[in-house]
Amino acid sequence: MKKRFILSLMLIAAMVSLGACKDAPENDSVVSKNNGSFDSALIEPNDEEGNALGSSFAAYSDEFTSTDGTVRYTISLDDEQIFDGALPVVQTRPHFYTVDDAKRISNLLFGDTELFDWSINYQMSKQDIEEKLLEWKQLRSDQVLRDLFGDDEDTIRVNRDTLDALISRYSDPAVYEAAPDTTEHTPCQWMFQDDGEGNTEIEAVTAVGDLGYHYQVFNRDKDDYRINNLSAYIMDERIAGGSFADVMLMCEKGYAEKPGQEELDAAKARAEELIGQLGMGQWQIDSCNAVTQYISSVKEVYFIEIKAVPVYNGIPVTRLPQLVNLKSEDAYAENYYYSDLTIRFLADGTLLYLQLVSPMDVVQVINDNVNVVTFDILIEKIKAQLELTDVNNFYFIGSNDGQYSAEVVVDEIELGLNRTRIKDNKTDFYYLPTVTVKGFYKIFDENGNLIYDLEAMQGRKETLLVLNAIDSSVVNTSAGY
């Protein structure tokens, strides 16, 4: 796959922690393969107004251990009502970006600012070098570095050394004389270019005020795997010393204090307006959080990250960990990233980053109210599947001979939609009802000492299991089926 596919600011990407996807149990499990009976169930009409799972849901608690004895489970579900309305089955197809899409979204993000084709072989001009040398010499002063990094002597020393190396290199008369007088930019041709690896893209740069942006629209529609990704993010095209520009940007425009609810609500409203104008189907924001960016060991700033999921027939898709294997040879593997939308804002409302992955078009609604299993059937399936796990499903130890153990608390199930491949159809997918089982876990060593606490260390729940709500079969979240 192309190395630059999902780009982000490296400084930001290094700070954002993403949850790891756990392997599916090695023991046998039942996985839906869209056989004939399942196809029939997809179109079977539900004469009730709502769904059987939501209407039969009740508080539930139980304790049990995995069959190998390494995991102790506690299920503790309160009686908070889950969704009990109609659940659809929707046939969708990947929406591969067009030139019109690229132009429309560019205009939405950047206004009528002209875009220029991006080149990996960009060479700093004499004017670029002069501007950068002036910037670096100003940056290396003790006061500026302390304003940027706080009183972190090690960070100040490392960055001053880096600046000195840049100043030394670009002050070399030979380097300056070899640089072009000016750098010519080619206006964006608004044509998808084939990179020779089966991928096509439009990749461009632009400037909004004093901020440079990188804009990429990327498609791959091949039998091995498919991608459709659009991204826009702040980037200094003059690569040399770019990380300092990132730091200065965050110090100048990031939130100095952790954003409160008022700031989060304002950013969410701004994102909702933007999402509504993208023209890429319906989406629902499922998270809006302040994210910490560590400038040094003693200084941190913040930006706001909003994430959204698609909505079909009024029902949102349940967020799952992104697929980790796009080249699975399993006959039912999707080899196509889950749909996802991420937007990041700085304190003054400046767009820091936008990424839209795998938008889909609706082909048809197969069933606007499909039958699903009842809660008593579902809970037994959940327990039966969890019993097949072992401690390595939560914390990889290797060959531990049962010396390590886990305690897992299941305290949430989420009813929504998720995606699966359609039998004998290479292009389309079903979105159908699924149940996502979530919770926390702790890991203990052979002496019973706590060595890992997900809630304390990550502050988030883990997706433990996903079941097809129509037939209660297991959804393989690492391959997407």
Short mmCIF file of N, CA, C and O in Angstrom, two decimals, residues 404-475:
data_model
loop_
_atom_site.label_atom_id
_atom_site.label_comp_id
_atom_site.label_asym_id
_atom_site.label_seq_id
_atom_site.Cartn_x
_atom_site.Cartn_y
_atom_site.Cartn_z
N TYR A 404 -0.18 -16.20 34.26
CA TYR A 404 -0.82 -14.90 34.28
C TYR A 404 -2.33 -15.08 34.21
O TYR A 404 -2.83 -16.09 33.72
N SER A 405 -3.06 -14.07 34.68
CA SER A 405 -4.51 -14.18 34.70
C SER A 405 -5.13 -12.81 34.43
O SER A 405 -4.47 -11.78 34.51
N ALA A 406 -6.40 -12.83 34.10
CA ALA A 406 -7.13 -11.61 33.80
C ALA A 406 -8.46 -11.58 34.53
O ALA A 406 -9.08 -12.63 34.75
N GLU A 407 -8.88 -10.38 34.91
CA GLU A 407 -10.23 -10.15 35.43
C GLU A 407 -10.91 -9.17 34.48
O GLU A 407 -10.38 -8.08 34.22
N VAL A 408 -12.06 -9.57 33.97
CA VAL A 408 -12.76 -8.78 32.96
C VAL A 408 -14.16 -8.45 33.47
O VAL A 408 -14.88 -9.33 33.94
N VAL A 409 -14.51 -7.17 33.37
CA VAL A 409 -15.86 -6.72 33.74
C VAL A 409 -16.58 -6.30 32.47
O VAL A 409 -16.14 -5.38 31.77
N VAL A 410 -17.67 -6.98 32.15
CA VAL A 410 -18.52 -6.64 31.00
C VAL A 410 -19.67 -5.80 31.54
O VAL A 410 -20.50 -6.29 32.30
N ASP A 411 -19.70 -4.52 31.16
CA ASP A 411 -20.74 -3.65 31.72
C ASP A 411 -21.51 -2.85 30.68
O ASP A 411 -22.27 -1.95 31.01
N GLU A 412 -21.32 -3.19 29.39
CA GLU A 412 -22.06 -2.46 28.36
C GLU A 412 -22.24 -3.32 27.13
O GLU A 412 -21.32 -4.01 26.69
N ILE A 413 -23.44 -3.28 26.57
CA ILE A 413 -23.66 -3.81 25.23
C ILE A 413 -24.31 -2.71 24.40
O ILE A 413 -25.16 -1.98 24.88
N GLU A 414 -23.85 -2.58 23.17
CA GLU A 414 -24.33 -1.51 22.29
C GLU A 414 -24.96 -2.14 21.06
O GLU A 414 -24.35 -2.95 20.37
N LEU A 415 -26.19 -1.75 20.80
CA LEU A 415 -26.93 -2.24 19.64
C LEU A 415 -26.88 -1.19 18.54
O LEU A 415 -27.26 -0.03 18.75
N GLY A 416 -26.38 -1.58 17.38
CA GLY A 416 -26.27 -0.65 16.27
C GLY A 416 -26.09 -1.40 14.98
O GLY A 416 -26.46 -2.58 14.87
N LEU A 417 -25.50 -0.75 13.98
CA LEU A 417 -25.26 -1.39 12.69
C LEU A 417 -23.78 -1.63 12.49
O LEU A 417 -22.94 -0.89 13.00
N ASN A 418 -23.46 -2.68 11.76
CA ASN A 418 -22.10 -2.89 11.30
C ASN A 418 -22.11 -3.61 9.96
O ASN A 418 -23.14 -4.09 9.51
N ARG A 419 -20.93 -3.68 9.37
CA ARG A 419 -20.80 -4.05 7.97
C ARG A 419 -20.35 -5.50 7.80
O ARG A 419 -19.58 -6.02 8.59
N THR A 420 -20.85 -6.14 6.75
CA THR A 420 -20.38 -7.47 6.39
C THR A 420 -20.43 -7.62 4.88
O THR A 420 -21.22 -6.96 4.20
N ARG A 421 -19.56 -8.47 4.34
CA ARG A 421 -19.57 -8.71 2.90
C ARG A 421 -20.82 -9.46 2.49
O ARG A 421 -21.40 -10.24 3.25
N ILE A 422 -21.22 -9.25 1.25
CA ILE A 422 -22.35 -9.97 0.67
C ILE A 422 -21.82 -11.17 -0.10
O ILE A 422 -20.87 -11.07 -0.86
N LYS A 423 -22.43 -12.29 0.13
CA LYS A 423 -22.01 -13.52 -0.53
C LYS A 423 -22.02 -13.35 -2.06
O LYS A 423 -22.98 -12.83 -2.63
N ASP A 424 -20.93 -13.78 -2.69
CA ASP A 424 -20.79 -13.77 -4.15
C ASP A 424 -20.97 -12.37 -4.75
O ASP A 424 -21.43 -12.22 -5.88
N ASN A 425 -20.60 -11.34 -3.99
CA ASN A 425 -20.69 -9.97 -4.49
C ASN A 425 -19.37 -9.27 -4.14
O ASN A 425 -19.06 -9.07 -2.98
N LYS A 426 -18.59 -8.91 -5.14
CA LYS A 426 -17.26 -8.36 -4.92
C LYS A 426 -17.27 -6.85 -4.63
O LYS A 426 -16.23 -6.28 -4.29
N THR A 427 -18.42 -6.21 -4.79
CA THR A 427 -18.43 -4.75 -4.67
C THR A 427 -19.24 -4.24 -3.48
O THR A 427 -18.92 -3.19 -2.94
N ASP A 428 -20.27 -4.96 -3.06
CA ASP A 428 -21.23 -4.40 -2.11
C ASP A 428 -21.12 -5.03 -0.73
O ASP A 428 -20.56 -6.11 -0.54
N PHE A 429 -21.71 -4.31 0.25
CA PHE A 429 -21.72 -4.74 1.64
C PHE A 429 -23.12 -4.57 2.22
O PHE A 429 -23.90 -3.73 1.75
N TYR A 430 -23.40 -5.35 3.24
CA TYR A 430 -24.59 -5.12 4.05
C TYR A 430 -24.20 -4.38 5.32
O TYR A 430 -23.17 -4.68 5.94
N TYR A 431 -25.00 -3.41 5.72
CA TYR A 431 -25.00 -2.92 7.09
C TYR A 431 -26.20 -3.55 7.77
O TYR A 431 -27.33 -3.43 7.30
N LEU A 432 -25.92 -4.27 8.84
CA LEU A 432 -26.97 -5.00 9.54
C LEU A 432 -26.79 -4.87 11.05
O LEU A 432 -25.74 -4.46 11.53
N PRO A 433 -27.81 -5.22 11.84
CA PRO A 433 -27.73 -5.03 13.29
C PRO A 433 -26.67 -5.92 13.93
O PRO A 433 -26.57 -7.11 13.62
N THR A 434 -25.90 -5.33 14.82
CA THR A 434 -24.90 -6.08 15.60
C THR A 434 -24.96 -5.63 17.06
O THR A 434 -25.43 -4.53 17.37
N VAL A 435 -24.43 -6.48 17.91
CA VAL A 435 -24.30 -6.16 19.33
C VAL A 435 -22.82 -6.12 19.66
O VAL A 435 -22.09 -7.10 19.43
N THR A 436 -22.36 -5.00 20.18
CA THR A 436 -20.97 -4.84 20.58
C THR A 436 -20.87 -4.94 22.10
O THR A 436 -21.54 -4.19 22.82
N VAL A 437 -20.05 -5.86 22.56
CA VAL A 437 -19.88 -6.11 23.99
C VAL A 437 -18.62 -5.39 24.45
O VAL A 437 -17.54 -5.58 23.88
N LYS A 438 -18.74 -4.55 25.50
CA LYS A 438 -17.62 -3.72 25.94
C LYS A 438 -17.37 -3.89 27.43
O LYS A 438 -18.25 -4.29 28.19
N GLY A 439 -16.14 -3.57 27.84
CA GLY A 439 -15.82 -3.64 29.25
C GLY A 439 -14.37 -3.30 29.53
O GLY A 439 -13.62 -2.85 28.66
N PHE A 440 -13.96 -3.51 30.80
CA PHE A 440 -12.61 -3.24 31.25
C PHE A 440 -11.93 -4.54 31.65
O PHE A 440 -12.61 -5.54 31.92
N TYR A 441 -10.60 -4.52 31.72
CA TYR A 441 -9.91 -5.70 32.22
C TYR A 441 -8.66 -5.32 32.99
O TYR A 441 -8.09 -4.22 32.82
N LYS A 442 -8.25 -6.22 33.86
CA LYS A 442 -7.01 -6.10 34.61
C LYS A 442 -6.20 -7.38 34.41
O LYS A 442 -6.78 -8.46 34.31
N ILE A 443 -4.88 -7.24 34.39
CA ILE A 443 -3.98 -8.39 34.22
C ILE A 443 -3.11 -8.54 35.47
O ILE A 443 -2.60 -7.55 36.01
N PHE A 444 -2.94 -9.78 35.91
CA PHE A 444 -2.16 -10.08 37.10
C PHE A 444 -1.05 -11.07 36.75
O PHE A 444 -1.23 -11.95 35.91
N ASP A 445 0.11 -10.92 37.43
CA ASP A 445 1.20 -11.86 37.20
C ASP A 445 1.01 -13.12 38.03
O ASP A 445 -0.02 -13.29 38.70
N GLU A 446 2.02 -14.01 37.99
CA GLU A 446 1.88 -15.31 38.66
C GLU A 446 1.76 -15.20 40.17
O GLU A 446 1.29 -16.12 40.84
N ASN A 447 2.17 -14.02 40.72
CA ASN A 447 2.07 -13.81 42.17
C ASN A 447 0.81 -13.04 42.57
O ASN A 447 0.66 -12.66 43.73
N GLY A 448 -0.06 -12.79 41.59
CA GLY A 448 -1.29 -12.07 41.87
C GLY A 448 -1.12 -10.56 41.89
O GLY A 448 -2.04 -9.84 42.30
N ASN A 449 0.03 -10.05 41.45
CA ASN A 449 0.27 -8.61 41.42
C ASN A 449 -0.34 -7.99 40.17
O ASN A 449 -0.18 -8.52 39.07
N LEU A 450 -1.02 -6.88 40.34
CA LEU A 450 -1.62 -6.17 39.22
C LEU A 450 -0.51 -5.58 38.34
O LEU A 450 0.34 -4.83 38.82
N ILE A 451 -0.51 -5.93 37.04
CA ILE A 451 0.52 -5.39 36.14
C ILE A 451 -0.08 -4.53 35.03
O ILE A 451 0.65 -3.81 34.35
N TYR A 452 -1.40 -4.59 34.84
CA TYR A 452 -2.02 -3.75 33.80
C TYR A 452 -3.49 -3.54 34.16
O TYR A 452 -4.20 -4.50 34.48
N ASP A 453 -3.91 -2.27 34.10
CA ASP A 453 -5.29 -1.91 34.40
C ASP A 453 -5.77 -1.01 33.26
O ASP A 453 -5.36 0.15 33.16
N LEU A 454 -6.61 -1.53 32.38
CA LEU A 454 -7.05 -0.80 31.20
C LEU A 454 -7.73 0.51 31.57
O LEU A 454 -7.44 1.56 30.99
N GLU A 455 -8.64 0.46 32.53
CA GLU A 455 -9.39 1.67 32.89
C GLU A 455 -8.47 2.75 33.46
O GLU A 455 -8.56 3.92 33.09
N ALA A 456 -7.55 2.34 34.36
CA ALA A 456 -6.65 3.32 34.97
C ALA A 456 -5.63 3.86 33.99
O ALA A 456 -5.29 5.05 34.03
N MET A 457 -5.14 3.01 33.09
CA MET A 457 -4.05 3.41 32.21
C MET A 457 -4.52 4.02 30.89
O MET A 457 -3.85 4.89 30.33
N GLN A 458 -5.68 3.60 30.40
CA GLN A 458 -6.17 4.09 29.11
C GLN A 458 -7.42 4.96 29.24
O GLN A 458 -7.72 5.74 28.36
N GLY A 459 -8.15 4.77 30.33
CA GLY A 459 -9.37 5.54 30.52
C GLY A 459 -10.45 5.25 29.50
O GLY A 459 -11.27 6.11 29.18
N ARG A 460 -10.46 4.06 28.99
CA ARG A 460 -11.45 3.69 27.96
C ARG A 460 -11.86 2.24 28.13
O ARG A 460 -11.20 1.46 28.81
N LYS A 461 -12.96 1.91 27.48
CA LYS A 461 -13.41 0.52 27.46
C LYS A 461 -12.85 -0.18 26.22
O LYS A 461 -12.48 0.46 25.23
N GLU A 462 -12.79 -1.50 26.31
CA GLU A 462 -12.33 -2.31 25.20
C GLU A 462 -13.52 -3.01 24.55
O GLU A 462 -14.46 -3.44 25.24
N THR A 463 -13.51 -3.10 23.21
CA THR A 463 -14.49 -3.93 22.52
C THR A 463 -14.06 -5.38 22.70
O THR A 463 -13.02 -5.80 22.21
N LEU A 464 -14.87 -6.15 23.42
CA LEU A 464 -14.52 -7.52 23.77
C LEU A 464 -15.06 -8.53 22.77
O LEU A 464 -14.44 -9.58 22.54
N LEU A 465 -16.19 -8.20 22.16
CA LEU A 465 -16.87 -9.18 21.31
C LEU A 465 -17.93 -8.45 20.49
O LEU A 465 -18.56 -7.50 20.98
N VAL A 466 -18.12 -8.87 19.26
CA VAL A 466 -19.19 -8.34 18.42
C VAL A 466 -19.98 -9.51 17.86
O VAL A 466 -19.41 -10.45 17.30
N LEU A 467 -21.31 -9.45 18.01
CA LEU A 467 -22.19 -10.52 17.54
C LEU A 467 -23.18 -9.97 16.53
O LEU A 467 -23.68 -8.84 16.67
N ASN A 468 -23.46 -10.76 15.53
CA ASN A 468 -24.53 -10.47 14.59
C ASN A 468 -25.86 -10.61 15.33
O ASN A 468 -26.16 -11.67 15.88
N ALA A 469 -26.66 -9.55 15.37
CA ALA A 469 -27.90 -9.58 16.15
C ALA A 469 -29.00 -10.40 15.47
O ALA A 469 -29.99 -10.74 16.11
N ILE A 470 -28.81 -10.75 14.20
CA ILE A 470 -29.83 -11.52 13.50
C ILE A 470 -29.75 -12.99 13.85
O ILE A 470 -30.77 -13.64 14.11
N ASP A 471 -28.51 -13.54 13.89
CA ASP A 471 -28.36 -14.97 14.18
C ASP A 471 -27.40 -15.25 15.34
O ASP A 471 -27.08 -16.40 15.61
N SER A 472 -26.93 -14.17 16.01
CA SER A 472 -26.02 -14.25 17.16
C SER A 472 -24.66 -14.89 16.84
O SER A 472 -23.97 -15.35 17.73
N SER A 473 -24.27 -14.92 15.57
CA SER A 473 -22.95 -15.43 15.20
C SER A 473 -21.89 -14.36 15.47
O SER A 473 -22.20 -13.17 15.62
N VAL A 474 -20.65 -14.78 15.53
CA VAL A 474 -19.55 -13.87 15.88
C VAL A 474 -19.08 -13.09 14.65
O VAL A 474 -18.92 -13.65 13.57
N VAL A 475 -18.84 -11.81 14.86
CA VAL A 475 -18.27 -10.96 13.82
C VAL A 475 -16.77 -10.86 14.06
O VAL A 475 -16.34 -10.48 15.16
#
